[in-house]
Amino acid sequence: MSKLLSRIAGFFSSRTMVGADKVGNRYFIRKEEVDGIMKEKRWVVFKGEKDPTSIPVEWICWLNGQRKVAPTPEEMIELEARRERVRLNVALLKEEEERKAKEGSTRKVVKTGKVGGPDLKSFIRQFPATSEGDKMEEASDAVDDMRNPKETDTAEPTGTGASFKPGTWQPPT
């Protein structure tokens, strides 16, 4: 019985308030020895109703041990301002999308009947072939050459990055 009472007394006497959030919830820490190992116990004392949804994400991370240091009031103010900017940006984007949707419904849609992008057949016709079987092979080789230009083995890497192949370049020895 005395062990239980000392534990309860220790719970209230050795706790340290680490911080509070804007709702008024207070966060505490206590260090205790369990099986010869010092452990940190972290908890929250709610203001009013026990509503876990009122705890900010930063404090949840601290309570779960994902953060070693408790969030500072300055950090909380900065993050709240950032969240507010994001909310405003989302509202602006929604308004812009609605405006574009209204403009799009009043505009005339002109269809030309052509689909955008390269015409592969006219591209393949550029390359002469001797026989029908070679035509497909040469066309596919031409397309491959366009996608993967031949690299020359040099001491220094060159190119625009389109021909990059991981693990192929070795530094000069």
Short mmCIF file of C-alpha atoms in Angstrom, two decimals:
data_model
loop_
_atom_site.label_atom_id
_atom_site.label_comp_id
_atom_site.label_asym_id
_atom_site.label_seq_id
_atom_site.Cartn_x
_atom_site.Cartn_y
_atom_site.Cartn_z
CA MET A 1 0.00 0.00 0.00
CA SER A 2 2.79 2.42 0.85
CA LYS A 3 4.48 1.62 -2.47
CA LEU A 4 1.29 2.58 -4.28
CA LEU A 5 0.96 5.81 -2.31
CA SER A 6 4.61 6.72 -2.92
CA ARG A 7 4.15 6.05 -6.61
CA ILE A 8 1.07 8.29 -6.74
CA ALA A 9 2.87 11.01 -4.77
CA GLY A 10 5.88 10.69 -7.07
CA PHE A 11 3.60 10.99 -10.06
CA PHE A 12 2.40 14.41 -8.95
CA SER A 13 5.60 15.72 -7.40
CA SER A 14 8.19 14.76 -10.03
CA ARG A 15 6.29 15.83 -13.11
CA THR A 16 7.60 18.74 -15.14
CA MET A 17 5.39 20.86 -17.34
CA VAL A 18 6.96 21.05 -20.79
CA GLY A 19 4.46 23.29 -22.54
CA ALA A 20 0.90 24.09 -23.49
CA ASP A 21 -0.96 24.46 -26.76
CA LYS A 22 -3.35 27.19 -27.91
CA VAL A 23 -6.39 25.22 -26.70
CA GLY A 24 -5.00 25.14 -23.16
CA ASN A 25 -3.95 21.48 -22.98
CA ARG A 26 -0.83 21.08 -20.81
CA TYR A 27 1.97 18.60 -21.54
CA PHE A 28 4.11 16.95 -18.88
CA ILE A 29 7.14 14.71 -18.60
CA ARG A 30 8.45 12.52 -15.80
CA LYS A 31 11.58 10.39 -15.65
CA GLU A 32 11.41 7.17 -13.71
CA GLU A 33 13.54 4.10 -13.30
CA VAL A 34 12.02 0.87 -14.56
CA ASP A 35 14.12 -2.31 -14.21
CA GLY A 36 17.28 -0.25 -13.81
CA ILE A 37 16.62 1.81 -16.97
CA MET A 38 15.59 5.46 -16.90
CA LYS A 39 12.39 5.93 -18.89
CA GLU A 40 10.55 9.08 -19.90
CA LYS A 41 6.82 9.19 -19.42
CA ARG A 42 4.96 11.84 -21.40
CA TRP A 43 1.30 12.78 -21.10
CA VAL A 44 -1.26 15.50 -21.64
CA VAL A 45 -3.72 17.04 -19.22
CA PHE A 46 -6.71 18.25 -21.20
CA LYS A 47 -8.41 21.54 -20.52
CA GLY A 48 -12.12 20.82 -20.31
CA GLU A 49 -13.30 17.72 -22.15
CA LYS A 50 -10.86 14.94 -22.97
CA ASP A 51 -10.84 15.47 -26.72
CA PRO A 52 -7.81 13.83 -28.38
CA THR A 53 -8.62 15.58 -31.66
CA SER A 54 -7.75 18.91 -30.03
CA ILE A 55 -4.06 17.92 -29.76
CA PRO A 56 -1.87 19.49 -32.49
CA VAL A 57 0.20 17.12 -34.65
CA GLU A 58 3.51 18.40 -33.26
CA TRP A 59 2.45 17.56 -29.72
CA ILE A 60 1.18 14.13 -30.81
CA CYS A 61 4.62 13.42 -32.28
CA TRP A 62 6.26 14.51 -29.02
CA LEU A 63 3.90 12.38 -26.92
CA ASN A 64 4.63 9.30 -29.06
CA GLY A 65 8.39 9.86 -28.86
CA GLN A 66 8.79 10.74 -32.52
CA ARG A 67 10.21 14.09 -31.41
CA LYS A 68 12.85 14.34 -28.72
CA VAL A 69 12.24 18.02 -28.01
CA ALA A 70 8.82 19.48 -27.28
CA PRO A 71 7.54 22.08 -29.77
CA THR A 72 8.26 25.67 -28.80
CA PRO A 73 5.56 28.38 -28.81
CA GLU A 74 7.41 30.15 -31.66
CA GLU A 75 7.41 26.95 -33.72
CA MET A 76 3.70 26.44 -33.07
CA ILE A 77 2.91 30.03 -34.15
CA GLU A 78 4.99 29.61 -37.33
CA LEU A 79 3.33 26.29 -38.20
CA GLU A 80 -0.14 27.71 -37.56
CA ALA A 81 0.63 30.65 -39.88
CA ARG A 82 1.85 28.21 -42.53
CA ARG A 83 -1.33 26.13 -42.21
CA GLU A 84 -3.40 29.29 -42.61
CA ARG A 85 -1.46 30.23 -45.79
CA VAL A 86 -2.12 26.75 -47.17
CA ARG A 87 -5.86 27.07 -46.40
CA LEU A 88 -5.95 30.43 -48.19
CA ASN A 89 -4.09 29.02 -51.20
CA VAL A 90 -6.51 26.10 -51.40
CA ALA A 91 -9.47 28.51 -51.30
CA LEU A 92 -7.90 30.63 -54.07
CA LEU A 93 -7.27 27.56 -56.23
CA LYS A 94 -10.86 26.38 -55.77
CA GLU A 95 -12.17 29.81 -56.78
CA GLU A 96 -9.89 29.83 -59.83
CA GLU A 97 -11.03 26.34 -60.87
CA GLU A 98 -14.68 27.36 -60.52
CA ARG A 99 -14.06 30.51 -62.55
CA LYS A 100 -12.30 28.52 -65.29
CA ALA A 101 -15.12 25.98 -65.31
CA LYS A 102 -17.67 28.76 -65.79
CA GLU A 103 -15.59 30.39 -68.55
CA GLY A 104 -15.06 27.01 -70.18
CA SER A 105 -18.79 26.32 -70.32
CA THR A 106 -19.50 29.67 -72.03
CA ARG A 107 -16.70 29.40 -74.59
CA LYS A 108 -17.13 27.79 -77.98
CA VAL A 109 -15.15 24.61 -78.37
CA VAL A 110 -13.49 24.45 -81.77
CA LYS A 111 -12.39 21.00 -82.86
CA THR A 112 -9.88 20.67 -85.65
CA GLY A 113 -10.09 16.89 -85.80
CA LYS A 114 -6.34 16.52 -85.30
CA VAL A 115 -4.79 14.97 -82.26
CA GLY A 116 -1.74 16.68 -80.85
CA GLY A 117 1.63 14.98 -80.79
CA PRO A 118 4.02 13.57 -83.38
CA ASP A 119 2.82 11.70 -86.44
CA LEU A 120 4.71 8.40 -86.18
CA LYS A 121 3.89 7.19 -89.70
CA SER A 122 5.35 10.27 -91.40
CA PHE A 123 8.38 9.99 -89.13
CA ILE A 124 9.00 6.37 -90.14
CA ARG A 125 8.63 7.22 -93.86
CA GLN A 126 11.74 9.42 -93.58
CA PHE A 127 13.92 6.34 -93.40
CA PRO A 128 14.20 4.40 -96.69
CA ALA A 129 14.14 0.62 -96.49
CA THR A 130 15.17 -2.07 -98.99
CA SER A 131 12.55 -4.65 -98.10
CA GLU A 132 9.31 -4.80 -96.14
CA GLY A 133 10.87 -6.87 -93.30
CA ASP A 134 13.73 -4.43 -92.87
CA LYS A 135 11.34 -1.49 -92.83
CA MET A 136 9.97 -2.27 -89.36
CA GLU A 137 13.40 -3.15 -87.95
CA GLU A 138 15.02 0.02 -89.28
CA ALA A 139 12.11 2.14 -88.11
CA SER A 140 12.35 0.71 -84.61
CA ASP A 141 16.15 1.19 -84.67
CA ALA A 142 15.66 4.81 -85.72
CA VAL A 143 13.20 5.38 -82.91
CA ASP A 144 15.60 3.72 -80.45
CA ASP A 145 18.46 5.91 -81.70
CA MET A 146 16.35 8.99 -81.12
CA ARG A 147 15.54 7.89 -77.58
CA ASN A 148 19.00 6.53 -76.68
CA PRO A 149 21.77 8.26 -78.63
CA LYS A 150 25.04 6.37 -78.82
CA GLU A 151 27.50 7.21 -76.08
CA THR A 152 31.21 7.50 -76.56
CA ASP A 153 33.44 6.20 -73.80
CA THR A 154 35.21 9.22 -72.35
CA ALA A 155 36.91 9.94 -69.07
CA GLU A 156 34.45 12.72 -68.22
CA PRO A 157 30.67 12.49 -68.37
CA THR A 158 29.02 14.50 -71.13
CA GLY A 159 25.50 14.96 -72.41
CA THR A 160 22.23 16.53 -71.46
CA GLY A 161 21.11 13.76 -69.16
CA ALA A 162 18.77 12.12 -71.68
CA SER A 163 21.37 9.41 -72.33
CA PHE A 164 22.19 8.81 -68.65
CA LYS A 165 22.44 5.17 -67.62
CA PRO A 166 23.17 4.50 -63.95
CA GLY A 167 26.41 2.69 -63.28
CA THR A 168 27.96 3.16 -66.73
CA TRP A 169 30.35 6.02 -66.05
CA GLN A 170 33.52 5.29 -64.12
CA PRO A 171 35.88 7.99 -62.87
CA PRO A 172 39.28 8.20 -64.57
CA THR A 173 42.02 6.15 -62.91
#
